[in-house]
Amino acid sequence: VQPVGAQFGGLIEFTGFDLPVSPVAPGDTMYLYLYWLALAAPGENYRAFAHLTDGNTLWAQQDDDPACRLPTSVWRTGQHGIGQFRLTVNPDTPPGRYPLIIGLYQADTLERLPVTGGAGVAGDDFLWLGDIEVR
């Protein structure tokens, strides 16, 4: 696990991740594990996203509950969760290095939670985990 410690909206801390193996080939599926901690009871339903993108095109993506099938609306303060995300790289992805980003958004409004502390850039609505090489 690579530790991170980024806070989203002051409610949820992204504590770390297991990064997929790089390089990958077009059509491959990457398995990404995301680790979370509720700093406070979120009360709202937030979804997590994991995107492999060049800023214009999503070459792989998955949106899901941050922790496998456990909606954030029922999280309690201090609760830990792990989410497994499967990102299948688009078969048309050209060779190159692509940023892998994650974040949280409000399920009803699609509004992203900002990074409010710890790792990452405060005010951003995503967190960069690293680049994945596609070849």
XYZ file of N, CA and C in Angstrom:
405
model
N 0.851 -1.189 0.000
C 0.000 0.000 0.000
C 0.889 1.242 0.000
N 0.595 2.152 -0.917
C 1.291 3.431 -0.951
C 0.467 4.436 -0.145
N 1.013 4.932 0.979
C 0.248 5.863 1.807
C 0.082 7.216 1.112
N -1.059 7.871 1.387
C -1.325 9.162 0.767
C -1.708 10.195 1.815
N -2.897 10.068 2.405
C -3.337 11.030 3.401
C -3.929 12.300 2.829
N -4.715 12.208 1.743
C -5.416 13.372 1.196
C -6.831 13.398 1.751
N -7.309 14.592 2.061
C -8.670 14.726 2.589
C -9.574 15.330 1.528
N -10.768 14.763 1.427
C -11.782 15.262 0.491
C -12.920 15.867 1.287
N -13.151 17.153 1.074
C -14.262 17.839 1.710
C -14.205 17.858 3.226
N -13.053 17.547 3.803
C -12.920 17.502 5.259
C -13.674 16.349 5.894
N -14.264 15.483 5.074
C -15.086 14.385 5.578
C -14.415 13.029 5.465
N -13.708 12.822 4.358
C -13.168 11.503 4.038
C -11.690 11.643 3.707
N -10.880 10.802 4.328
C -9.455 10.781 4.015
C -9.156 9.599 3.110
N -8.426 9.873 2.046
C -7.917 8.832 1.161
C -6.560 8.447 1.724
N -6.484 7.269 2.353
C -5.277 6.919 3.112
C -4.199 6.256 2.271
N -4.569 5.635 1.151
C -3.561 5.001 0.326
C -4.165 4.159 -0.774
N -3.276 3.522 -1.546
C -3.719 2.741 -2.693
C -2.671 1.713 -3.072
N -3.112 0.712 -3.800
C -2.233 -0.210 -4.498
C -2.356 0.111 -5.970
N -1.266 0.571 -6.585
C -1.276 1.011 -7.977
C -1.146 -0.190 -8.902
N -1.918 -0.181 -9.991
C -1.810 -1.273 -10.951
C -0.409 -1.364 -11.533
N -0.123 -2.528 -12.053
C 1.165 -2.756 -12.692
C 1.200 -1.969 -13.998
N 2.312 -1.302 -14.235
C 2.519 -0.572 -15.478
C 3.773 -1.143 -16.126
N 3.853 -1.364 -17.400
C 2.898 -0.953 -18.413
C 1.738 -1.933 -18.559
N 0.717 -1.441 -19.261
C -0.435 -2.255 -19.618
C -0.626 -2.148 -21.129
N -1.388 -3.078 -21.670
C -1.690 -3.057 -23.101
C -3.140 -2.621 -23.294
N -3.457 -2.026 -24.432
C -4.853 -1.732 -24.722
C -5.699 -3.002 -24.559
N -6.845 -2.856 -23.886
C -7.711 -4.002 -23.629
C -7.461 -4.690 -22.306
N -6.302 -4.425 -21.670
C -6.001 -5.016 -20.355
C -6.913 -4.427 -19.284
N -7.125 -5.191 -18.218
C -7.848 -4.695 -17.057
C -6.860 -4.491 -15.909
N -6.880 -3.291 -15.330
C -6.042 -2.970 -14.173
C -6.898 -3.095 -12.914
N -6.294 -3.585 -11.851
C -6.974 -3.706 -10.563
C -6.353 -2.706 -9.606
N -7.171 -1.801 -9.113
C -6.729 -0.713 -8.260
C -7.479 -0.817 -6.938
N -6.743 -0.815 -5.838
C -7.353 -0.848 -4.506
C -7.184 0.518 -3.861
N -8.311 1.076 -3.379
C -8.322 2.391 -2.750
C -8.708 2.237 -1.285
N -7.997 2.925 -0.390
C -8.197 2.805 1.057
C -8.686 4.144 1.615
N -9.766 4.084 2.398
C -10.455 5.280 2.869
C -10.647 5.254 4.375
N -10.828 6.445 4.960
C -11.130 6.612 6.374
C -12.136 7.747 6.510
N -13.235 7.496 7.222
C -14.227 8.545 7.474
C -13.731 9.415 8.626
N -13.455 10.690 8.334
C -13.030 11.637 9.369
C -14.231 12.100 10.180
N -15.393 12.066 9.523
C -16.677 12.395 10.142
C -17.717 11.562 9.401
N -18.872 11.391 9.985
C -19.933 10.660 9.290
C -20.373 11.496 8.090
N -20.125 11.044 6.853
C -20.433 11.865 5.686
C -21.914 12.232 5.569
N -22.803 11.315 5.942
C -24.227 11.606 5.873
C -24.792 11.621 4.460
N -24.000 11.932 3.474
C -24.409 11.981 2.068
C -23.867 10.757 1.352
N -24.427 10.501 0.172
C -23.940 9.394 -0.634
C -22.932 9.932 -1.657
N -21.658 9.581 -1.458
C -20.602 9.972 -2.375
C -20.138 8.754 -3.164
N -19.786 8.996 -4.408
C -19.242 7.953 -5.270
C -17.784 8.298 -5.531
N -16.995 7.267 -5.792
C -15.598 7.457 -6.148
C -15.439 7.216 -7.645
N -14.475 7.917 -8.235
C -14.136 7.647 -9.631
C -12.649 7.378 -9.732
N -12.304 6.525 -10.667
C -10.913 6.275 -11.036
C -10.858 6.413 -12.556
N -10.031 7.339 -13.039
C -9.958 7.640 -14.466
C -8.511 7.538 -14.950
N -8.329 6.885 -16.075
C -7.081 6.951 -16.824
C -7.381 7.875 -17.989
N -6.761 9.067 -17.980
C -7.181 10.108 -18.919
C -5.993 10.944 -19.366
N -6.136 11.532 -20.535
C -5.134 12.496 -21.000
C -5.649 13.921 -20.845
N -6.785 14.066 -20.147
C -7.394 15.372 -19.965
C -8.532 15.616 -20.939
N -8.530 14.904 -22.062
C -9.597 15.035 -23.055
C -10.409 13.752 -23.181
N -9.723 12.615 -23.167
C -10.357 11.316 -23.390
C -10.187 10.443 -22.156
N -11.263 9.768 -21.759
C -11.161 8.762 -20.703
C -10.778 7.440 -21.363
N -9.566 6.976 -21.101
C -9.085 5.733 -21.707
C -9.468 4.523 -20.864
N -9.783 4.747 -19.601
C -10.312 3.699 -18.712
C -10.987 4.425 -17.567
N -12.078 3.855 -17.048
C -12.746 4.483 -15.923
C -13.632 3.486 -15.202
N -13.834 3.760 -13.918
C -14.869 3.094 -13.137
C -15.329 4.064 -12.065
N -16.630 4.123 -11.860
C -17.250 4.880 -10.777
C -18.004 3.876 -9.916
N -17.866 4.012 -8.594
C -18.498 3.054 -7.688
C -18.504 3.648 -6.283
N -19.140 2.929 -5.347
C -19.006 3.309 -3.945
C -17.520 3.252 -3.608
N -17.004 4.204 -2.809
C -15.574 4.193 -2.483
C -15.121 2.875 -1.846
N -15.942 2.346 -0.944
C -15.653 1.059 -0.314
C -16.707 0.076 -0.805
N -16.257 -1.036 -1.290
C -17.122 -2.029 -1.951
C -18.503 -2.154 -1.316
N -19.511 -1.712 -2.052
C -20.928 -1.856 -1.711
C -21.298 -1.339 -0.331
N -20.559 -0.335 0.133
C -20.878 0.281 1.414
C -21.059 1.783 1.170
N -22.316 2.220 0.995
C -22.550 3.644 0.705
C -21.984 4.536 1.813
N -21.425 5.672 1.418
C -20.840 6.585 2.406
C -21.896 7.149 3.341
N -23.163 7.111 2.935
C -24.238 7.644 3.784
C -24.384 6.867 5.093
N -23.834 5.652 5.158
C -23.912 4.860 6.393
C -22.559 4.747 7.101
N -21.517 5.404 6.575
C -20.209 5.361 7.230
C -20.289 6.084 8.577
N -19.505 5.595 9.509
C -19.395 6.233 10.822
C -18.006 6.840 10.967
N -17.900 7.823 11.830
C -16.608 8.449 12.093
C -15.595 7.380 12.489
N -14.435 7.411 11.845
C -13.369 6.458 12.140
C -13.449 5.155 11.367
N -14.474 4.993 10.558
C -14.636 3.746 9.796
C -13.680 3.711 8.618
N -13.042 2.550 8.441
C -12.137 2.314 7.308
C -12.877 1.547 6.226
N -12.486 1.761 4.980
C -13.082 1.024 3.871
C -12.068 0.808 2.767
N -12.261 -0.267 2.017
C -11.396 -0.589 0.882
C -12.289 -0.767 -0.335
N -11.908 -0.144 -1.432
C -12.633 -0.308 -2.687
C -11.738 -0.919 -3.737
N -12.269 -1.891 -4.460
C -11.535 -2.467 -5.587
C -12.140 -1.910 -6.866
N -11.303 -1.322 -7.684
C -11.734 -0.759 -8.953
C -11.057 -1.520 -10.085
N -11.868 -1.875 -11.085
C -11.358 -2.575 -12.267
C -11.468 -1.617 -13.441
N -10.338 -1.267 -13.987
C -10.318 -0.335 -15.112
C -9.830 -1.075 -16.352
N -10.712 -1.235 -17.323
C -10.338 -1.873 -18.579
C -9.907 -0.784 -19.555
N -8.669 -0.899 -20.013
C -8.105 0.095 -20.920
C -8.782 -0.052 -22.282
N -9.280 1.068 -22.811
C -9.935 1.079 -24.114
C -9.016 0.435 -25.150
N -9.532 -0.490 -25.962
C -8.695 -1.149 -26.978
C -8.078 -0.170 -27.983
N -8.666 1.036 -28.129
C -8.151 2.032 -29.076
C -7.127 2.983 -28.455
N -6.726 2.741 -27.207
C -5.794 3.649 -26.536
C -4.435 3.642 -27.233
N -3.970 4.814 -27.663
C -2.634 4.859 -28.279
C -1.539 4.687 -27.229
N -0.361 4.191 -27.643
C 0.746 4.072 -26.692
C 1.067 5.424 -26.072
N 1.456 5.401 -24.799
C 1.823 6.630 -24.111
C 1.685 6.473 -22.614
N 1.969 7.560 -21.899
C 1.828 7.600 -20.438
C 0.606 8.461 -20.122
N -0.276 7.919 -19.266
C -1.523 8.595 -18.959
C -1.689 8.728 -17.453
N -2.109 9.907 -16.984
C -2.361 10.099 -15.557
C -3.526 9.230 -15.087
N -3.348 8.646 -13.904
C -4.410 7.922 -13.206
C -4.860 8.815 -12.066
N -6.134 9.235 -12.112
C -6.657 10.144 -11.093
C -7.868 9.519 -10.409
N -8.091 9.937 -9.165
C -9.271 9.484 -8.422
C -9.910 10.698 -7.764
N -11.138 10.511 -7.314
C -11.817 11.559 -6.576
C -13.161 11.070 -6.089
N -13.871 11.969 -5.428
C -15.201 11.682 -4.893
C -16.179 12.722 -5.399
N -17.423 12.296 -5.617
C -18.460 13.239 -6.013
C -19.778 12.877 -5.350
N -20.629 13.894 -5.206
C -21.943 13.706 -4.607
C -22.814 12.985 -5.628
N -23.410 11.863 -5.234
C -24.113 10.986 -6.180
C -25.291 11.679 -6.859
N -26.010 12.551 -6.159
C -27.198 13.180 -6.730
C -26.879 14.353 -7.654
N -25.879 15.155 -7.284
C -25.587 16.378 -8.036
C -24.386 16.232 -8.978
N -23.592 15.170 -8.802
C -22.349 14.935 -9.547
C -21.260 15.949 -9.202
N -21.490 16.784 -8.181
C -20.485 17.766 -7.760
C -19.344 17.053 -7.035
N -18.133 17.323 -7.494
C -16.962 16.680 -6.903
C -16.587 17.338 -5.582
N -16.103 16.515 -4.653
C -15.572 17.038 -3.396
C -14.162 17.562 -3.646
N -13.831 18.728 -3.108
C -12.479 19.251 -3.287
C -11.493 18.598 -2.325
N -10.228 18.593 -2.732
C -9.141 18.206 -1.832
C -9.000 19.343 -0.828
N -9.102 19.026 0.471
C -9.089 20.072 1.492
C -7.906 19.971 2.444
N -7.098 18.933 2.320
C -5.955 18.815 3.213
C -5.104 17.618 2.854
N -3.913 17.593 3.431
C -3.010 16.475 3.198
C -2.407 16.521 1.814
N -2.182 15.342 1.241
C -1.551 15.232 -0.075
C -2.460 15.819 -1.149
N -1.872 16.156 -2.270
C -2.645 16.729 -3.374
C -2.626 18.242 -3.307
N -3.333 18.856 -4.228
C -3.398 20.310 -4.302
C -4.748 20.759 -3.758
N -4.723 21.529 -2.669
C -5.964 22.008 -2.055
C -6.802 22.734 -3.100
N -8.082 22.415 -3.141
C -8.997 23.027 -4.089
C -9.220 22.207 -5.337
N -8.270 21.326 -5.690
C -8.484 20.431 -6.830
C -9.650 19.499 -6.520
N -10.313 19.012 -7.565
C -11.422 18.082 -7.363
C -11.051 16.658 -7.792
N -9.752 16.391 -7.818
C -9.244 15.055 -8.101
C -7.864 14.936 -7.472
N -7.362 13.707 -7.407
C -6.019 13.449 -6.870
C -5.275 12.582 -7.874
N -4.080 12.996 -8.261
C -3.239 12.258 -9.199
C -2.494 11.170 -8.440
N -2.631 9.911 -8.904
C -1.945 8.792 -8.253
C -0.633 8.433 -8.928
N -0.457 8.834 -10.167
C 0.737 8.486 -10.913
C 0.362 8.261 -12.370
N 1.363 7.984 -13.189
C 1.127 7.735 -14.607
C 1.178 6.245 -14.884
N 0.348 5.816 -15.809
C 0.324 4.430 -16.271
C 0.801 4.426 -17.720
N 1.746 3.544 -18.024
C 2.228 3.430 -19.387
C 1.397 2.401 -20.144
N 0.926 2.803 -21.307
C 0.182 1.907 -22.189
C 1.080 1.666 -23.398
N 1.307 0.386 -23.688
C 2.120 0.059 -24.882
C 1.709 -1.263 -25.471
